[in-house]
Short mmCIF file of C-alpha atoms and ligand atoms in Angstrom, two decimals:
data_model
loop_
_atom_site.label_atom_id
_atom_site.label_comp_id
_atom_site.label_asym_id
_atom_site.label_seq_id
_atom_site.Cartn_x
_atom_site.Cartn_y
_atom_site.Cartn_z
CA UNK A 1 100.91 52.63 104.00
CA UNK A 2 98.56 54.62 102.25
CA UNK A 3 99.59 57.67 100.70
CA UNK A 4 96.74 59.70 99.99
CA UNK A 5 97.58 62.24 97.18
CA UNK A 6 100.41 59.92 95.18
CA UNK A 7 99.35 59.24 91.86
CA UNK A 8 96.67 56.35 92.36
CA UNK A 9 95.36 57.47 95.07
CA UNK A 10 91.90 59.34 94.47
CA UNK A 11 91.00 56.40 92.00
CA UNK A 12 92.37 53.61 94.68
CA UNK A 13 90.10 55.08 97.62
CA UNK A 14 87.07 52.76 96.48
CA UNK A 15 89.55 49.76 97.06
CA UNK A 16 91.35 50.12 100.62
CA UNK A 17 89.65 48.52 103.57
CA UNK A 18 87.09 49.48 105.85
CA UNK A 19 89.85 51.46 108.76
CA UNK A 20 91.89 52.85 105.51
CA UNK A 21 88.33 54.39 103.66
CA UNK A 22 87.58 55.80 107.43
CA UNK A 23 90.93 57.60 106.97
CA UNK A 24 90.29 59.36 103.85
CA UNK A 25 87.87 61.80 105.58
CA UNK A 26 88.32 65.10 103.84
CA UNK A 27 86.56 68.47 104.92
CA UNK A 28 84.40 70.82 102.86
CA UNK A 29 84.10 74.10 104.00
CA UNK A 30 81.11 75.78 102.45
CA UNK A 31 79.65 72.43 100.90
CA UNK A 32 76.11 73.93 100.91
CA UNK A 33 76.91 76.79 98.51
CA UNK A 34 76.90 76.74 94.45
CA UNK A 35 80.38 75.22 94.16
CA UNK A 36 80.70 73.14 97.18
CA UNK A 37 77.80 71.39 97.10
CA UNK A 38 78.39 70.35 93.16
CA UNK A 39 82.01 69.52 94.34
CA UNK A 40 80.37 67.51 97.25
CA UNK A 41 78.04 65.51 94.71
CA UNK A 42 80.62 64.91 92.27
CA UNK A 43 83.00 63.69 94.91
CA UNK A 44 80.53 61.45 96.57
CA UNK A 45 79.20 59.96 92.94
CA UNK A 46 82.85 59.24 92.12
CA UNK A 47 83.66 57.48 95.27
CA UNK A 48 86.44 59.35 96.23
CA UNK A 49 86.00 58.92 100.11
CA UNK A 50 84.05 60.35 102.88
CA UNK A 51 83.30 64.35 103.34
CA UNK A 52 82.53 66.40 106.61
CA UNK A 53 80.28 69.09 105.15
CA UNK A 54 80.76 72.03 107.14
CA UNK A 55 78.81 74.91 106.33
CA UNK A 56 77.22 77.96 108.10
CA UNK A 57 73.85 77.84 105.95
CA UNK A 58 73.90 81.72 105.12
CA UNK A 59 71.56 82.60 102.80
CA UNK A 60 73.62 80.88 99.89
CA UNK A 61 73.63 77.77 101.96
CA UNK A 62 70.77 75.32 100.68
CA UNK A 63 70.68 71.84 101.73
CA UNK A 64 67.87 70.90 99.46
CA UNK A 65 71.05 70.76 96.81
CA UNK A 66 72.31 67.78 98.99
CA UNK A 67 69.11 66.34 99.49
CA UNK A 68 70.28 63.18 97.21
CA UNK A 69 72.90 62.48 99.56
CA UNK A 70 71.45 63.08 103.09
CA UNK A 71 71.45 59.39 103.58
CA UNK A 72 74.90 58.80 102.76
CA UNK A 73 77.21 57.29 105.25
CA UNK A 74 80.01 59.28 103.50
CA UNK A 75 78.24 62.66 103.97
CA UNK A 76 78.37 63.97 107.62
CA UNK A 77 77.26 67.87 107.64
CA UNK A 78 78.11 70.24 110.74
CA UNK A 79 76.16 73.25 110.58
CA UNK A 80 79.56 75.28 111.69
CA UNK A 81 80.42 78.56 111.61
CA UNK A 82 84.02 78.86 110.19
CA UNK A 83 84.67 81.65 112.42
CA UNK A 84 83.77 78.87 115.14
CA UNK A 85 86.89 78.09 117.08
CA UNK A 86 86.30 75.42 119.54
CA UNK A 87 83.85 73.94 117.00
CA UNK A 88 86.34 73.63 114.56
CA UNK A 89 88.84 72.00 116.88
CA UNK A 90 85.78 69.49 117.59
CA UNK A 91 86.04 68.30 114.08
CA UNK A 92 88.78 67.91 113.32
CA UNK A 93 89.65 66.16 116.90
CA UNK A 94 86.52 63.49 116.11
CA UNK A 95 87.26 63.18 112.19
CA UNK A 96 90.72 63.81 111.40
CA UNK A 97 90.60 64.59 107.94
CA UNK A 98 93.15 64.63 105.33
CA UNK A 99 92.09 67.44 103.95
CA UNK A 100 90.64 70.33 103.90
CA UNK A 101 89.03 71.83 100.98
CA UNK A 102 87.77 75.32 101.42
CA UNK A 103 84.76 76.84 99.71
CA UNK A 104 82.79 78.77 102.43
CA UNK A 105 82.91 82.63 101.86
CA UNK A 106 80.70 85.32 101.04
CA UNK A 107 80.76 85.21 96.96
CA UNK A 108 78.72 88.30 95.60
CA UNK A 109 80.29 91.33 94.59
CA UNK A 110 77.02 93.05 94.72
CA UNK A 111 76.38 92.34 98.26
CA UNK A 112 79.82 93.51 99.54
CA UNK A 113 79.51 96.81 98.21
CA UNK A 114 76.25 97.08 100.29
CA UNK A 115 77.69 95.50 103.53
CA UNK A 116 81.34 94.61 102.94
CA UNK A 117 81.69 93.96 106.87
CA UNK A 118 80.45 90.11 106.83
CA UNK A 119 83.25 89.51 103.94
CA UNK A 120 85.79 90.29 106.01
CA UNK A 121 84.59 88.70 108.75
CA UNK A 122 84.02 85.69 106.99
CA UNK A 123 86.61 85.62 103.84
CA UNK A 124 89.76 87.33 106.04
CA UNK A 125 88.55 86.26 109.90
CA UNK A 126 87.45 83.17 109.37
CA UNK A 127 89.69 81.91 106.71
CA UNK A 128 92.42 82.73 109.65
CA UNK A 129 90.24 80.93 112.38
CA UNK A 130 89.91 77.61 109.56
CA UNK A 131 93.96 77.70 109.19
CA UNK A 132 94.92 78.20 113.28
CA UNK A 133 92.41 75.01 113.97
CA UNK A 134 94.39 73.05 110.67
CA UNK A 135 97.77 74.08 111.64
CA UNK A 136 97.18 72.75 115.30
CA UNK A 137 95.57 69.93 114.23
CA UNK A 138 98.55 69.24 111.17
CA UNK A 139 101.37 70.31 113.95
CA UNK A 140 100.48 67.19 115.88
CA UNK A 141 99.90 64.39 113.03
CA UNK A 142 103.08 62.08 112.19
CA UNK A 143 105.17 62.97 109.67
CA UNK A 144 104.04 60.71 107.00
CA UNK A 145 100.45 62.01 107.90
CA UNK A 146 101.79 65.81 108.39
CA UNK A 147 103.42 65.48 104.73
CA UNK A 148 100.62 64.05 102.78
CA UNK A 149 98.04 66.34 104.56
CA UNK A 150 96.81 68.80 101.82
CA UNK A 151 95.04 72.53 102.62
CA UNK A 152 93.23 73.36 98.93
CA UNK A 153 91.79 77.17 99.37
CA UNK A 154 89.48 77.64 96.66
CA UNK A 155 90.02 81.38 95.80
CA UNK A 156 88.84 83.84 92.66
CA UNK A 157 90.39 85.44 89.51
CA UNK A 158 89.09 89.12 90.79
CA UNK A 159 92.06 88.91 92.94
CA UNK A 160 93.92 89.97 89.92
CA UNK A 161 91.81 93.46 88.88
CA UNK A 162 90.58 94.70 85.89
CA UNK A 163 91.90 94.07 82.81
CA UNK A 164 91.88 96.41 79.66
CA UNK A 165 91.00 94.81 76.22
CA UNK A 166 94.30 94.14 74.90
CA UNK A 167 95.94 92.96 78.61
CA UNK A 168 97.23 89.62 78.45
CA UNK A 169 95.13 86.86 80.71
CA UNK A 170 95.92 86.87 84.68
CA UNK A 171 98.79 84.60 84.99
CA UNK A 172 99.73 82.92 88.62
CA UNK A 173 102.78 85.66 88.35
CA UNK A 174 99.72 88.84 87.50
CA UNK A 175 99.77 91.22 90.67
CA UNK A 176 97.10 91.49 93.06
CA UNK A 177 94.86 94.70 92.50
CA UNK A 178 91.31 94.22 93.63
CA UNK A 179 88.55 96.44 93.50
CA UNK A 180 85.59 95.34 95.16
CA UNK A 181 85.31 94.37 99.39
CA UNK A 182 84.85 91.17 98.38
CA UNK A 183 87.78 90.64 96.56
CA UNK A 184 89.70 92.52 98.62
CA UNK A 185 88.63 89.68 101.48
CA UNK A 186 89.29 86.85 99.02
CA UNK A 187 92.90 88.61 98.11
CA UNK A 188 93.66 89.14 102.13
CA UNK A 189 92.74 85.03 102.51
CA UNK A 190 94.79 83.77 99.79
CA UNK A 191 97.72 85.98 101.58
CA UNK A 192 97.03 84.08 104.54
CA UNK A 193 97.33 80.92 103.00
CA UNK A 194 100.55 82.05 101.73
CA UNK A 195 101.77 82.57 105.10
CA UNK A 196 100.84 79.46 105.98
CA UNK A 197 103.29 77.83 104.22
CA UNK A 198 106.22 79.62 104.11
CA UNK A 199 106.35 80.35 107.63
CA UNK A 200 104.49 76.79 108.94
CA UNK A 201 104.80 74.90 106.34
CA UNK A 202 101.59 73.92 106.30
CA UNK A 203 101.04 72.20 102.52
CA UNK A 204 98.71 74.43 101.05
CA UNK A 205 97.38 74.74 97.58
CA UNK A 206 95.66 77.64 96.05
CA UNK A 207 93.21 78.12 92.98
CA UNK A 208 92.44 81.07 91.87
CA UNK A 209 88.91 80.41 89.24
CA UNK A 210 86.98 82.46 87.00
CA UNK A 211 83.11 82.73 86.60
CA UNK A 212 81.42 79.94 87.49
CA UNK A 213 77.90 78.52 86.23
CA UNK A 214 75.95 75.69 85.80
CA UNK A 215 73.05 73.75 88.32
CA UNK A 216 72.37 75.02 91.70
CA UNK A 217 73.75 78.50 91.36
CA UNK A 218 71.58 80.98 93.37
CA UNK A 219 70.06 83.28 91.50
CA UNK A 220 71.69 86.37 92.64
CA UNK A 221 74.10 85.78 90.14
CA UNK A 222 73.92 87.18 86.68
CA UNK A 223 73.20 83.62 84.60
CA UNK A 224 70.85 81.99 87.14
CA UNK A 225 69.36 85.74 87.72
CA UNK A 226 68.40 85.84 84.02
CA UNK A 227 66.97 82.43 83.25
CA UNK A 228 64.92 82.87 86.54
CA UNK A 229 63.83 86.54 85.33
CA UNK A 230 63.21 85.39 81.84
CA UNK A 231 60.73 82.61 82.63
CA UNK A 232 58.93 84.63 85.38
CA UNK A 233 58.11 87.85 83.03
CA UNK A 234 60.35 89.96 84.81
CA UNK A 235 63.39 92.05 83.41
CA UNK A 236 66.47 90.88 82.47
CA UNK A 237 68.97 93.83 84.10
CA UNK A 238 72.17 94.51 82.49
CA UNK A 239 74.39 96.87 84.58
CA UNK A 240 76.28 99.55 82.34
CA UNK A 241 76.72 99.16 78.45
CA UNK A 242 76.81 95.23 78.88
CA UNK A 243 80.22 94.93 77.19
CA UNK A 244 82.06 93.70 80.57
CA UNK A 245 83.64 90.82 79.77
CA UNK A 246 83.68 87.18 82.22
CA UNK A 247 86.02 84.01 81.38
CA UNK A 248 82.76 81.63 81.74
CA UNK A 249 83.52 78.15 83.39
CA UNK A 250 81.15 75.04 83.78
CA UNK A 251 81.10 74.05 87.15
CA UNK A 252 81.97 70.47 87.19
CA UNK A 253 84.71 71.48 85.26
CA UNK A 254 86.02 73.74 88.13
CA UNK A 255 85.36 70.77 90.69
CA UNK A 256 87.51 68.46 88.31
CA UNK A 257 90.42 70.47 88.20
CA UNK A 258 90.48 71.14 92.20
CA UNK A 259 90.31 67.51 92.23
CA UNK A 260 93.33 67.43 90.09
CA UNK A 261 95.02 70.06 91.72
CA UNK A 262 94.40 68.14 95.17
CA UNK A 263 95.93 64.97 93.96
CA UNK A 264 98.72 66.29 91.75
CA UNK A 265 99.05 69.94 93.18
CA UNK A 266 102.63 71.06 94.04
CA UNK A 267 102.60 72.54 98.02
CA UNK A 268 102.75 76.43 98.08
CA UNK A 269 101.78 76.29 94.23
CA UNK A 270 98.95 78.65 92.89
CA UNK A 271 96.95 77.70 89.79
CA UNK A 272 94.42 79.37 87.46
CA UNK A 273 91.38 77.73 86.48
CA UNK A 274 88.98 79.30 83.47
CA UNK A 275 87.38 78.36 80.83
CA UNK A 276 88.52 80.11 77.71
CA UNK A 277 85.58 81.36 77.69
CA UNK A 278 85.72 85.15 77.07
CA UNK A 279 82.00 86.91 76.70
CA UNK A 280 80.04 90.09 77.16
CA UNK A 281 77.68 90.45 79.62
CA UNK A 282 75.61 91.18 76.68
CA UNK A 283 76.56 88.08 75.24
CA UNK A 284 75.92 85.48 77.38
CA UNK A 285 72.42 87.13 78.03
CA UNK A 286 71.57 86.75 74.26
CA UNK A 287 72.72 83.30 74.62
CA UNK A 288 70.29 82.52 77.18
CA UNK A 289 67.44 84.41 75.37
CA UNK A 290 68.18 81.97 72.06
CA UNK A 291 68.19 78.51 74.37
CA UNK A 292 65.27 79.84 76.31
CA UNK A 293 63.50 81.12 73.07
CA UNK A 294 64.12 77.34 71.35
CA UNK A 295 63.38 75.26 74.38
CA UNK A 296 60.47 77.45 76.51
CA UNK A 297 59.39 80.01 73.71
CA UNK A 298 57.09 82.80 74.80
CA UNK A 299 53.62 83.01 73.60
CA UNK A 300 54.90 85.67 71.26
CA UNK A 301 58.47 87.64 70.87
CA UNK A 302 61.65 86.81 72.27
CA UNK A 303 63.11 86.45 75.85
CA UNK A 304 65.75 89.08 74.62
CA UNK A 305 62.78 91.91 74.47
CA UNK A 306 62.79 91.96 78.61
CA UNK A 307 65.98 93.08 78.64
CA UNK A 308 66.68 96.61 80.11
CA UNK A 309 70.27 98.18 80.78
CA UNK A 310 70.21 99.55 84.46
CA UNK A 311 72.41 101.67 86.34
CA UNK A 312 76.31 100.46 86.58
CA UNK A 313 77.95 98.40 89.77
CA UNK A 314 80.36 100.85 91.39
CA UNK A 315 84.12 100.24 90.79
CA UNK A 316 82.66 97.51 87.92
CA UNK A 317 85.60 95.47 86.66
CA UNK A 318 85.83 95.75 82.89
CA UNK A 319 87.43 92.07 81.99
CA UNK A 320 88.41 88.94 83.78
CA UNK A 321 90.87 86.88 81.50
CA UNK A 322 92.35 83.54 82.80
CA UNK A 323 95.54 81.88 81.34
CA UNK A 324 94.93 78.03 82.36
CA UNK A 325 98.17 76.89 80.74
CA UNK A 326 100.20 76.05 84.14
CA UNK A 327 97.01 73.75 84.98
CA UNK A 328 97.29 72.13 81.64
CA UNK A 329 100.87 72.11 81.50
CA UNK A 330 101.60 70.65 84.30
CA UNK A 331 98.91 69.01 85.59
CA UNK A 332 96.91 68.08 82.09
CA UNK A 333 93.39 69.45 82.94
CA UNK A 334 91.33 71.50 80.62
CA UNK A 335 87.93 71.89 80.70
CA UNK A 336 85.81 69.23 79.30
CA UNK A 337 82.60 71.60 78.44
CA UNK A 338 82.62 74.44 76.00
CA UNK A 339 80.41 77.59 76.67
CA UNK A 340 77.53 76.05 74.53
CA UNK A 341 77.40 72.82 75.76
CA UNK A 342 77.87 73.99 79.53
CA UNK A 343 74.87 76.93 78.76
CA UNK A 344 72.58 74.44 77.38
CA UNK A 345 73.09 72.09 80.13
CA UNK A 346 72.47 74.63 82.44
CA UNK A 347 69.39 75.95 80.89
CA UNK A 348 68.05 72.90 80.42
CA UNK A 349 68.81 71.88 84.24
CA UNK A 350 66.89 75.21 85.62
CA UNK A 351 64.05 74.24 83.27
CA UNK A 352 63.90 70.81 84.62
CA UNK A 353 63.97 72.01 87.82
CA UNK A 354 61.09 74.86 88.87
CA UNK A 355 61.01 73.51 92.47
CA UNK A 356 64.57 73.91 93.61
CA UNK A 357 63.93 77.81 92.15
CA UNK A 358 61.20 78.22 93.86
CA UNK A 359 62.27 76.99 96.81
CA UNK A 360 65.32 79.62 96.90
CA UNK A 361 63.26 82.29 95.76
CA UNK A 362 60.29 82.01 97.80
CA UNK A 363 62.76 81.78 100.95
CA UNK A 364 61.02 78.59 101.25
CA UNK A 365 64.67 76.26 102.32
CA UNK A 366 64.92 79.18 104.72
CA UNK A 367 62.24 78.73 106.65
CA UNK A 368 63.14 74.57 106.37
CA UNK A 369 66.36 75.40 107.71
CA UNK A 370 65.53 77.45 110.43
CA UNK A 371 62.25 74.42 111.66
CA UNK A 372 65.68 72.26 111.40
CA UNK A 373 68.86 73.81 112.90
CA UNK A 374 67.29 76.71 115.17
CA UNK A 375 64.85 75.82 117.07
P1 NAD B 401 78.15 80.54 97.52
O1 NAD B 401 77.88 81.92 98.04
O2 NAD B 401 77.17 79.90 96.63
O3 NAD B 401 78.36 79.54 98.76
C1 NAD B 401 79.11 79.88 99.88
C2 NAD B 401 78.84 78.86 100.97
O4 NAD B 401 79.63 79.20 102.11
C3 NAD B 401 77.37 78.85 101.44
O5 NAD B 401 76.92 77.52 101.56
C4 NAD B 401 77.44 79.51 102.80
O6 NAD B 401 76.42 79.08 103.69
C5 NAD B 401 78.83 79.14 103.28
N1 NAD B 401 79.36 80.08 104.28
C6 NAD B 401 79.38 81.44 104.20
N2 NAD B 401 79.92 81.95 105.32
C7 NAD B 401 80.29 80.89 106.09
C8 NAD B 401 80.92 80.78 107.36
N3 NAD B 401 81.28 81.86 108.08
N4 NAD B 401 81.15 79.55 107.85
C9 NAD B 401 80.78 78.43 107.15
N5 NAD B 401 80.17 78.49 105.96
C10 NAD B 401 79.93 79.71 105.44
O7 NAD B 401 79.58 80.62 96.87
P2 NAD B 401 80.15 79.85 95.57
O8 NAD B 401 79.79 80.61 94.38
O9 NAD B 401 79.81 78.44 95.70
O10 NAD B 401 81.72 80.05 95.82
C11 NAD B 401 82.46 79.10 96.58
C12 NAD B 401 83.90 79.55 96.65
O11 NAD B 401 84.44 79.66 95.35
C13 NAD B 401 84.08 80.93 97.30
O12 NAD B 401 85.24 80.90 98.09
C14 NAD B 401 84.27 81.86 96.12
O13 NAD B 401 85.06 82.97 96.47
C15 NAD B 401 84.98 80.96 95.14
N6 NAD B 401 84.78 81.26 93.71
C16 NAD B 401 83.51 81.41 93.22
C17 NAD B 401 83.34 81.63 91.84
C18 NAD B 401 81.97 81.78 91.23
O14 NAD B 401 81.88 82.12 90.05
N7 NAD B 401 80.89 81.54 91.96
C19 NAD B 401 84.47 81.70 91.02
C20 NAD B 401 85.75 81.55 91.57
C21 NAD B 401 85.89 81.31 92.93
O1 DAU B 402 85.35 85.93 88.56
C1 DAU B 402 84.98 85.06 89.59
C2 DAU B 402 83.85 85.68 90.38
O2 DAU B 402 82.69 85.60 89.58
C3 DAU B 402 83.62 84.99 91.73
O3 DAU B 402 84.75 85.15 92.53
C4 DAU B 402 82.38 85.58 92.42
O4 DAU B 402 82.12 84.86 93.62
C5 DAU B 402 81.20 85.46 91.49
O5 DAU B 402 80.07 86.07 92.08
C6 DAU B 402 81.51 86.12 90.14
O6 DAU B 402 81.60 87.56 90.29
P1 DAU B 402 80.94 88.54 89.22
O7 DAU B 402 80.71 89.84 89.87
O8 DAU B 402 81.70 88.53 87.94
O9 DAU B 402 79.55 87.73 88.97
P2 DAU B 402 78.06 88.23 88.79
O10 DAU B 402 77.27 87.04 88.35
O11 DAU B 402 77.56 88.99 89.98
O12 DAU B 402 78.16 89.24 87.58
C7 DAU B 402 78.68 88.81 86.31
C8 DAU B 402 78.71 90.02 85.41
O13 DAU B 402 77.35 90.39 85.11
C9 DAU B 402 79.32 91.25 86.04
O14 DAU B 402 80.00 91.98 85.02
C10 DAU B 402 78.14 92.05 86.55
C11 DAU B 402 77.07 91.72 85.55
N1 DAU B 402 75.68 91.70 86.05
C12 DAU B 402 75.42 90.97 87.19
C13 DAU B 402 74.13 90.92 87.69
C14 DAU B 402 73.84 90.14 88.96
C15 DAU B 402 74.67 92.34 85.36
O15 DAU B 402 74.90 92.98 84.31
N2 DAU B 402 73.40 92.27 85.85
C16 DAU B 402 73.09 91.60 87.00
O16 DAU B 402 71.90 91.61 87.42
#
């Protein structure tokens, strides 16, 4: 029998036969965003088995990120809405995963204060929709299927609040307290994966992750906002004083350790992923400035002379700390990159890549997506 999530099995995958590889389907929700789609491309590179891509393609959905593997056998994308019921059941009746790994939710703070309705609908709604299709679909597997089956909700470290200067780091045992709509709808989700398992027993896992960056991150978001900005003349805005502090995490890193917390992951467990990686605001915008100013220098002065401090986010969390030891401890991940090697990679990435910018900010995928799925 193949057991799916024992110790060998992510690296045995490449191995089993034909009928056992068509097994070891799992589902992405959201595998067009930042996050997904990196997850999607690592997971595909390392040959870990075949992915149903199912994603909504909002405006952070971009397929030109998974343009490498659009001829992959072991890629299938559903343009699905999560909130999609009877599509869902579809999937999951034709692919029978054995997991699912979910990504898809509206991620920006900045947007939910301005229309907070779509997060719930989305984060809350449709993370309920996503577990009443897997629960039906789980009830009816065998056991040894039912057991091994694995439900990984990819959740957020805002869950947790704000934290002074001197708090200790969010733990898995820190309350919930969030501030913004969006992480309200992130904090209602993870209850709801909760629920799942103590009342169905559906074998969920959750991971709660602090700031992300790296390639492919849209540039609504501060780090991708700047380097854009900074190369295109424009100013580089800094809400407040600029001394908020983020726990800064390389992407692949975060894609690593929910593949370790898939395959090693206790059911009903939460676990913290960061980066040790405590900056300013202020400070991870002069950091860009001094890579940008080394690798693209202006015709005179620095990148760091366009910046300008604007007007604060309402209800602005101060600091997001995350204590990774459970992940460490018991599962042995840490992150491989450190802040400067992850920053220069990144750099260097949206440098190397003008054309994947300019795509998402000219609106350009948009209108490729809408020739493609709408008419
Ligand atoms: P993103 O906004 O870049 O991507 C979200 C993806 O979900 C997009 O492809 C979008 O099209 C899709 N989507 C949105 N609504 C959908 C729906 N109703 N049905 C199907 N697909 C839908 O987000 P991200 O930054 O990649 O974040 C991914 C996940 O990780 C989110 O759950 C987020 O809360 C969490 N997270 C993000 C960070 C971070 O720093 N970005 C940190 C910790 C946790
Ligand atoms: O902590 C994890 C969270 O990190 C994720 O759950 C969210 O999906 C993700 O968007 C991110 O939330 P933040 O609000 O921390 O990220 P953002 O990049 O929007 O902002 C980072 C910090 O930079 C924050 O303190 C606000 C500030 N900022 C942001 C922007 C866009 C600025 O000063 N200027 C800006 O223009």
């Amino acid at each position: 029998m193949l057991r799916l999530w024992g110790s060998e099995a992510l690296t045995s995958l490449s191995r089993v036969s034909p009928r056992e590889k068509k097994l070891s389907k799992v589902f992405v929700t959201g595998g067009a965003g930042f996050i997904g789609a990196n997850f999607v491309l690592d997971w595909l590179a390392g040959g870990h088995g075949a992915v149903v891509n199912i994603d909504k393609l909002t405006y952070a959905g971009n397929l030109k990120t998974l343009a490498s593997v659009a001829d992959n056998a072991d890629h299938v994308f559903s343009r699905t809405d999560i909130n999609d019921r009877d599509a869902l059941d579809r999937l999951f009746a034709e692919h029978k995963p054995v997991a699912v790994l979910h990504f898809a939710a509206e991620s920006h703070v900045d947007r939910s204060i301005h229309g907070p309705a779509e997060f719930v609908q989305t984060n809350v709604v449709g993370t309920f929709t996503l577990l009443e299709a897997t629960r039906q679909y789980w009830q009816a597997l065998d056991a040894s299927a039912r057991s091994d089956f694995r439900f990984l909700h990819v959740s957020t470290d805002e869950v947790f609040g704000s934290l002074s200067p001197t708090d200790p780091q969010f733990s898995e045992t820190t309350p919930y307290a969030p501030n913004s709509p969006y992480s309200a709808s992130k904090a209602g989700s993870d209850h709801l994966v909760r629920a799942y398992y103590h009342t169905y027993g559906l074998p969920v896992l959750t991971t709660n992750c602090s700031n992300n960056y790296g390639q492919y991150q849209f540039p609504e978001k501060l780090i991708p906002l700047v380097i854009t900005n900074a190369l295109a003349g424009k100013p580089l805005p800094i809400y407040g004083d600029g001394q908020n502090v983020r726990d800064w995490l390389f992407v692949g890193d975060h894609c690593a350790a929910i593949r370790t917390v898939l395959e090693q992951g206790l059911p009903g467990e939460t676990y913290n992923v960061g980066g040790w990686n405590e900056k300013t605001n202020l400070d991870v915008v002069h950091t860009i400035c001094a890579l940008l100013d080394e690798l693209k220098p202006r015709v005179a002065g620095s990148y760091r002379d366009q910046i300008t401090f604007v007007k604060d986010r309402p209800g602005h969390d101060r600091r997001y700390a995350i204590d990774a030891r459970k992940l460490e401890r018991e599962l042995n991940w840490r992150p491989a990159e450190t802040f400067e090697t992850g920053m220069r990679k990144t750099v260097e990435w949206y440098l190397a890549n003008p054309s994947w910018v300019a795509d998402v900010t000219s609106g350009e995928y948009r209108k490729w997506v809408d020739e493609h799925y709408c008419a």
